[in-house]
Tab-separated table of C-alpha atoms in Angstrom:
chain	number	residue	atom	x	y	z
A	24	GLU	CA	116.098	99.499	192.302
A	25	PRO	CA	114.678	98.943	188.309
A	26	GLU	CA	110.735	98.988	187.966
A	27	VAL	CA	108.147	98.371	185.426
A	28	THR	CA	106.829	101.158	185.078
A	29	GLN	CA	102.929	102.299	183.339
A	30	THR	CA	100.795	104.789	182.031
A	31	PRO	CA	98.032	106.202	182.331
A	32	SER	CA	97.765	105.580	186.139
A	33	HIS	CA	94.070	106.202	185.866
A	34	GLN	CA	91.871	106.274	182.285
A	35	VAL	CA	88.664	107.415	182.419
A	36	THR	CA	86.923	106.595	178.718
A	37	GLN	CA	83.575	105.878	177.191
A	38	MET	CA	81.830	102.889	176.015
A	39	GLY	CA	83.243	101.838	172.729
A	40	GLN	CA	86.428	103.834	172.759
A	41	GLU	CA	89.655	103.219	172.132
A	42	VAL	CA	92.227	102.444	175.262
A	43	ILE	CA	95.897	102.317	174.741
A	44	LEU	CA	97.749	101.381	178.154
A	45	ARG	CA	101.498	101.550	177.912
A	46	CYS	CA	104.368	99.570	179.892
A	47	VAL	CA	107.924	99.947	180.218
A	48	PRO	CA	109.262	96.472	181.000
A	49	ILE	CA	112.774	96.383	183.013
A	50	SER	CA	115.606	96.680	180.596
A	51	ASN	CA	116.755	93.438	180.586
A	52	HIS	CA	113.892	91.623	180.488
A	53	LEU	CA	112.905	89.166	177.790
A	54	TYR	CA	109.293	87.942	179.134
A	55	PHE	CA	106.533	90.424	179.366
A	56	TYR	CA	102.878	90.166	180.127
A	57	TRP	CA	99.750	91.649	180.838
A	58	TYR	CA	97.290	90.955	183.626
A	59	ARG	CA	94.418	92.418	184.918
A	60	GLN	CA	92.396	92.448	188.209
A	61	ILE	CA	88.496	94.015	188.189
A	62	LEU	CA	87.795	95.714	191.849
A	63	GLY	CA	87.509	92.904	194.444
A	64	GLN	CA	88.494	89.965	192.301
A	65	LYS	CA	91.641	87.927	191.748
A	66	VAL	CA	94.383	88.989	189.574
A	67	GLU	CA	93.757	87.507	185.702
A	68	PHE	CA	96.017	86.241	183.034
A	69	LEU	CA	95.453	88.118	179.527
A	70	VAL	CA	98.648	87.482	177.398
A	71	SER	CA	101.948	87.042	177.321
A	72	PHE	CA	104.927	88.239	175.206
A	73	TYR	CA	108.177	86.845	173.932
A	74	ASN	CA	110.331	87.456	171.196
A	75	ASN	CA	108.034	89.687	169.626
A	76	GLU	CA	105.401	87.708	169.675
A	77	ILE	CA	102.343	86.387	171.683
A	78	SER	CA	103.667	83.272	173.543
A	79	GLU	CA	99.972	82.465	175.228
A	80	LYS	CA	96.756	84.395	175.911
A	81	SER	CA	93.747	83.613	178.179
A	82	GLU	CA	90.278	83.362	176.524
A	83	ILE	CA	89.647	86.945	178.046
A	84	PHE	CA	92.180	87.992	175.368
A	85	ASP	CA	89.656	88.165	172.343
A	86	ASP	CA	89.934	90.103	169.053
A	87	GLN	CA	89.239	93.551	170.910
A	88	PHE	CA	93.021	93.034	172.597
A	89	SER	CA	96.164	93.187	170.688
A	90	VAL	CA	99.509	93.851	172.006
A	91	GLU	CA	102.875	95.611	170.393
A	92	ARG	CA	106.394	96.299	171.442
A	93	PRO	CA	106.752	99.504	169.071
A	94	ASP	CA	110.359	100.120	170.168
A	95	GLY	CA	112.607	98.396	172.150
A	96	SER	CA	111.080	99.953	175.610
A	97	ASN	CA	107.666	100.132	175.615
A	98	PHE	CA	105.102	97.505	175.814
A	99	THR	CA	101.422	98.313	175.043
A	100	LEU	CA	97.940	96.904	175.233
A	101	LYS	CA	95.399	98.048	173.204
A	102	ILE	CA	91.423	97.613	173.605
A	103	ARG	CA	89.788	98.564	170.069
A	104	SER	CA	85.846	98.859	171.570
A	105	THR	CA	85.766	99.021	175.527
A	106	LYS	CA	83.017	97.524	177.176
A	107	LEU	CA	81.752	98.845	180.534
A	108	GLU	CA	82.919	94.892	181.552
A	109	ASP	CA	86.373	96.200	180.682
A	110	SER	CA	86.825	98.298	183.733
A	111	ALA	CA	89.442	96.784	185.876
A	112	MET	CA	93.136	97.839	187.214
A	113	TYR	CA	95.705	97.032	184.331
A	114	PHE	CA	98.695	95.529	185.283
A	115	CYS	CA	101.962	94.920	182.935
A	116	ALA	CA	104.897	92.663	184.609
A	117	SER	CA	107.814	91.501	183.222
A	118	ARG	CA	110.842	88.943	183.916
A	119	GLN	CA	114.106	87.854	183.039
A	120	GLU	CA	115.015	83.839	181.830
A	121	GLY	CA	114.510	81.182	184.348
A	122	SER	CA	111.308	81.244	187.071
A	123	ALA	CA	107.934	81.806	184.730
A	124	GLY	CA	106.444	82.798	188.090
A	125	GLU	CA	108.762	85.399	189.534
A	126	LEU	CA	107.230	88.399	187.934
A	127	PHE	CA	108.218	92.069	188.107
A	128	PHE	CA	104.434	94.000	187.927
A	129	GLY	CA	104.145	97.547	187.388
A	130	GLU	CA	101.951	99.938	189.365
A	131	GLY	CA	98.798	99.279	187.440
A	132	SER	CA	96.489	101.538	184.727
A	133	ARG	CA	93.298	102.028	186.562
A	134	LEU	CA	90.722	101.833	183.287
A	135	THR	CA	86.882	103.279	184.046
A	136	VAL	CA	84.721	102.465	181.191
A	137	LEU	CA	81.110	104.554	181.541
B	16	ARG	CA	86.483	73.224	191.498
B	17	LYS	CA	88.673	76.774	191.750
B	18	GLU	CA	92.149	76.358	190.318
B	19	VAL	CA	93.316	77.535	193.079
B	20	GLU	CA	91.930	78.499	196.232
B	21	GLN	CA	92.265	80.522	199.379
B	22	ASP	CA	90.370	81.410	202.827
B	23	PRO	CA	89.878	85.116	201.939
B	24	GLY	CA	90.123	86.001	205.698
B	25	PRO	CA	90.308	88.228	207.169
B	26	PHE	CA	92.906	87.406	209.780
B	27	ASN	CA	92.844	89.480	212.194
B	28	VAL	CA	96.287	88.763	214.180
B	29	PRO	CA	97.886	90.610	217.398
B	30	GLU	CA	101.627	92.189	216.364
B	31	GLY	CA	104.158	89.465	217.371
B	32	ALA	CA	101.862	86.170	216.577
B	33	THR	CA	102.254	83.328	214.367
B	34	VAL	CA	99.520	83.292	211.503
B	35	ALA	CA	99.482	80.962	208.794
B	36	PHE	CA	97.615	80.354	205.680
B	37	ASN	CA	96.720	77.542	203.386
B	38	CYS	CA	95.963	77.356	199.622
B	39	THR	CA	94.552	74.438	197.503
B	40	TYR	CA	95.290	73.828	193.998
B	41	SER	CA	93.212	71.419	191.756
B	42	ASN	CA	95.506	70.771	188.818
B	43	SER	CA	97.679	67.884	190.010
B	44	ALA	CA	100.313	68.378	186.915
B	45	SER	CA	100.856	72.028	188.452
B	46	GLN	CA	104.839	72.880	188.650
B	47	SER	CA	105.244	75.561	190.546
B	48	PHE	CA	104.565	77.591	193.360
B	49	PHE	CA	104.802	80.966	194.564
B	50	TRP	CA	103.669	83.351	197.426
B	51	TYR	CA	102.904	86.883	196.590
B	52	ARG	CA	102.036	89.972	198.836
B	53	GLN	CA	99.371	92.729	197.491
B	54	ASP	CA	98.906	95.978	199.705
B	55	CYS	CA	95.423	97.751	199.334
B	56	ARG	CA	94.870	99.156	195.540
B	57	LYS	CA	98.525	97.652	194.809
B	58	GLU	CA	100.441	95.743	192.579
B	59	PRO	CA	101.113	92.290	193.600
B	60	LYS	CA	104.963	91.374	195.074
B	61	LEU	CA	106.441	88.184	194.812
B	62	LEU	CA	107.164	87.215	198.493
B	63	MET	CA	108.634	83.829	197.989
B	64	SER	CA	108.920	81.097	195.631
B	65	VAL	CA	107.931	77.350	197.367
B	66	TYR	CA	110.121	74.876	196.905
B	67	SER	CA	109.480	70.568	197.033
B	68	SER	CA	111.133	70.220	200.525
B	69	GLY	CA	109.830	73.447	201.761
B	70	ASN	CA	111.806	76.929	202.362
B	71	GLU	CA	112.383	79.784	204.562
B	72	ASP	CA	112.958	83.408	204.141
B	73	GLY	CA	113.622	85.457	207.641
B	74	ARG	CA	110.487	85.275	209.468
B	75	PHE	CA	108.388	83.368	206.434
B	76	THR	CA	107.777	79.960	206.046
B	77	ALA	CA	106.752	77.963	203.008
B	78	GLN	CA	105.704	74.189	202.640
B	79	LEU	CA	104.472	72.677	199.687
B	80	ASN	CA	102.246	69.069	199.779
B	81	ARG	CA	101.971	67.975	196.783
B	82	ALA	CA	100.296	64.774	197.557
B	83	SER	CA	97.285	66.977	198.961
B	84	GLN	CA	97.738	69.738	196.614
B	85	TYR	CA	98.266	72.223	199.256
B	86	ILE	CA	100.329	75.283	199.802
B	87	SER	CA	100.708	77.218	202.993
B	88	LEU	CA	102.612	80.571	204.407
B	89	LEU	CA	103.966	80.446	207.849
B	90	ILE	CA	104.425	84.226	209.345
B	91	ARG	CA	106.097	84.237	212.387
B	92	ASP	CA	106.656	87.345	214.576
B	93	SER	CA	104.216	89.121	212.925
B	94	LYS	CA	105.046	92.765	212.087
B	95	LEU	CA	102.548	96.276	211.122
B	96	SER	CA	103.809	95.598	207.902
B	97	ASP	CA	103.213	92.233	206.927
B	98	SER	CA	99.307	93.627	206.723
B	99	ALA	CA	98.514	92.733	203.308
B	100	THR	CA	96.422	90.463	201.430
B	101	TYR	CA	98.388	87.229	200.625
B	102	LEU	CA	97.993	85.394	197.088
B	103	CYS	CA	98.525	81.799	196.429
B	104	VAL	CA	99.938	81.719	192.895
B	105	VAL	CA	100.564	77.970	190.735
B	106	ASN	CA	102.273	77.986	187.370
B	107	ASN	CA	101.338	74.801	185.239
B	108	GLY	CA	104.710	74.914	183.145
B	109	ASN	CA	103.414	77.801	180.953
B	110	GLU	CA	103.402	81.371	180.794
B	111	LYS	CA	100.301	81.635	182.916
B	112	LEU	CA	100.295	82.929	186.483
B	113	THR	CA	97.325	81.397	188.528
B	114	PHE	CA	96.742	83.387	191.526
B	115	GLY	CA	93.736	82.982	193.935
B	116	THR	CA	91.508	85.278	195.409
B	117	GLY	CA	94.018	86.196	198.330
B	118	THR	CA	93.723	85.652	202.420
B	119	ARG	CA	93.729	89.480	203.872
B	120	LEU	CA	95.991	89.766	207.077
B	121	THR	CA	95.323	92.612	209.495
B	122	ILE	CA	98.127	92.621	212.351
B	123	ILE	CA	96.395	94.612	215.175
B	124	PRO	CA	99.276	96.691	217.485
């Protein structure tokens, strides 16, 4: 069964450092997302990406965040200068055309900012 | 008022029992609705979409009440493998999914 893959599974970084989280969405999917989940809290939308551009972003997705699809397979989330409150599980997701709610999530990248 | 509200539980239910969860949403213009499940420290996985007329998938039945702005999930003949957190998810016609905090279910042997 095709799946969304994410790397790294866990990253520990110092406050102020840059972090890049990588995702390989399912190959025939056209819509890509990043969500995050702070420990013990709900899953929160960060950004959606379609046709090589951001289609929507949340208030959380400020200037410290950026996304890129550098080639035909990878989809990355960059955090320029990490803060303590960026510590969370970051989930990449993708979907086909059709229902905006039927997402396939990767296993997540746990980010710990010290 | 929270956009999507769920009873966090936990619900501890004996194997074989029937259990039901409700979820309310605040935006009357919300367009589509879903139940996801999330196992401990894992990613959310789509369980089922919720249709206006209600829908069933095996032991799972989902209902939508637009007038009262709530969604329900019924699990019949519960199995140990049903133990998870059940996430109510709403879409307002854009790309963003709004998740509830989830209802934790534990099935007891």
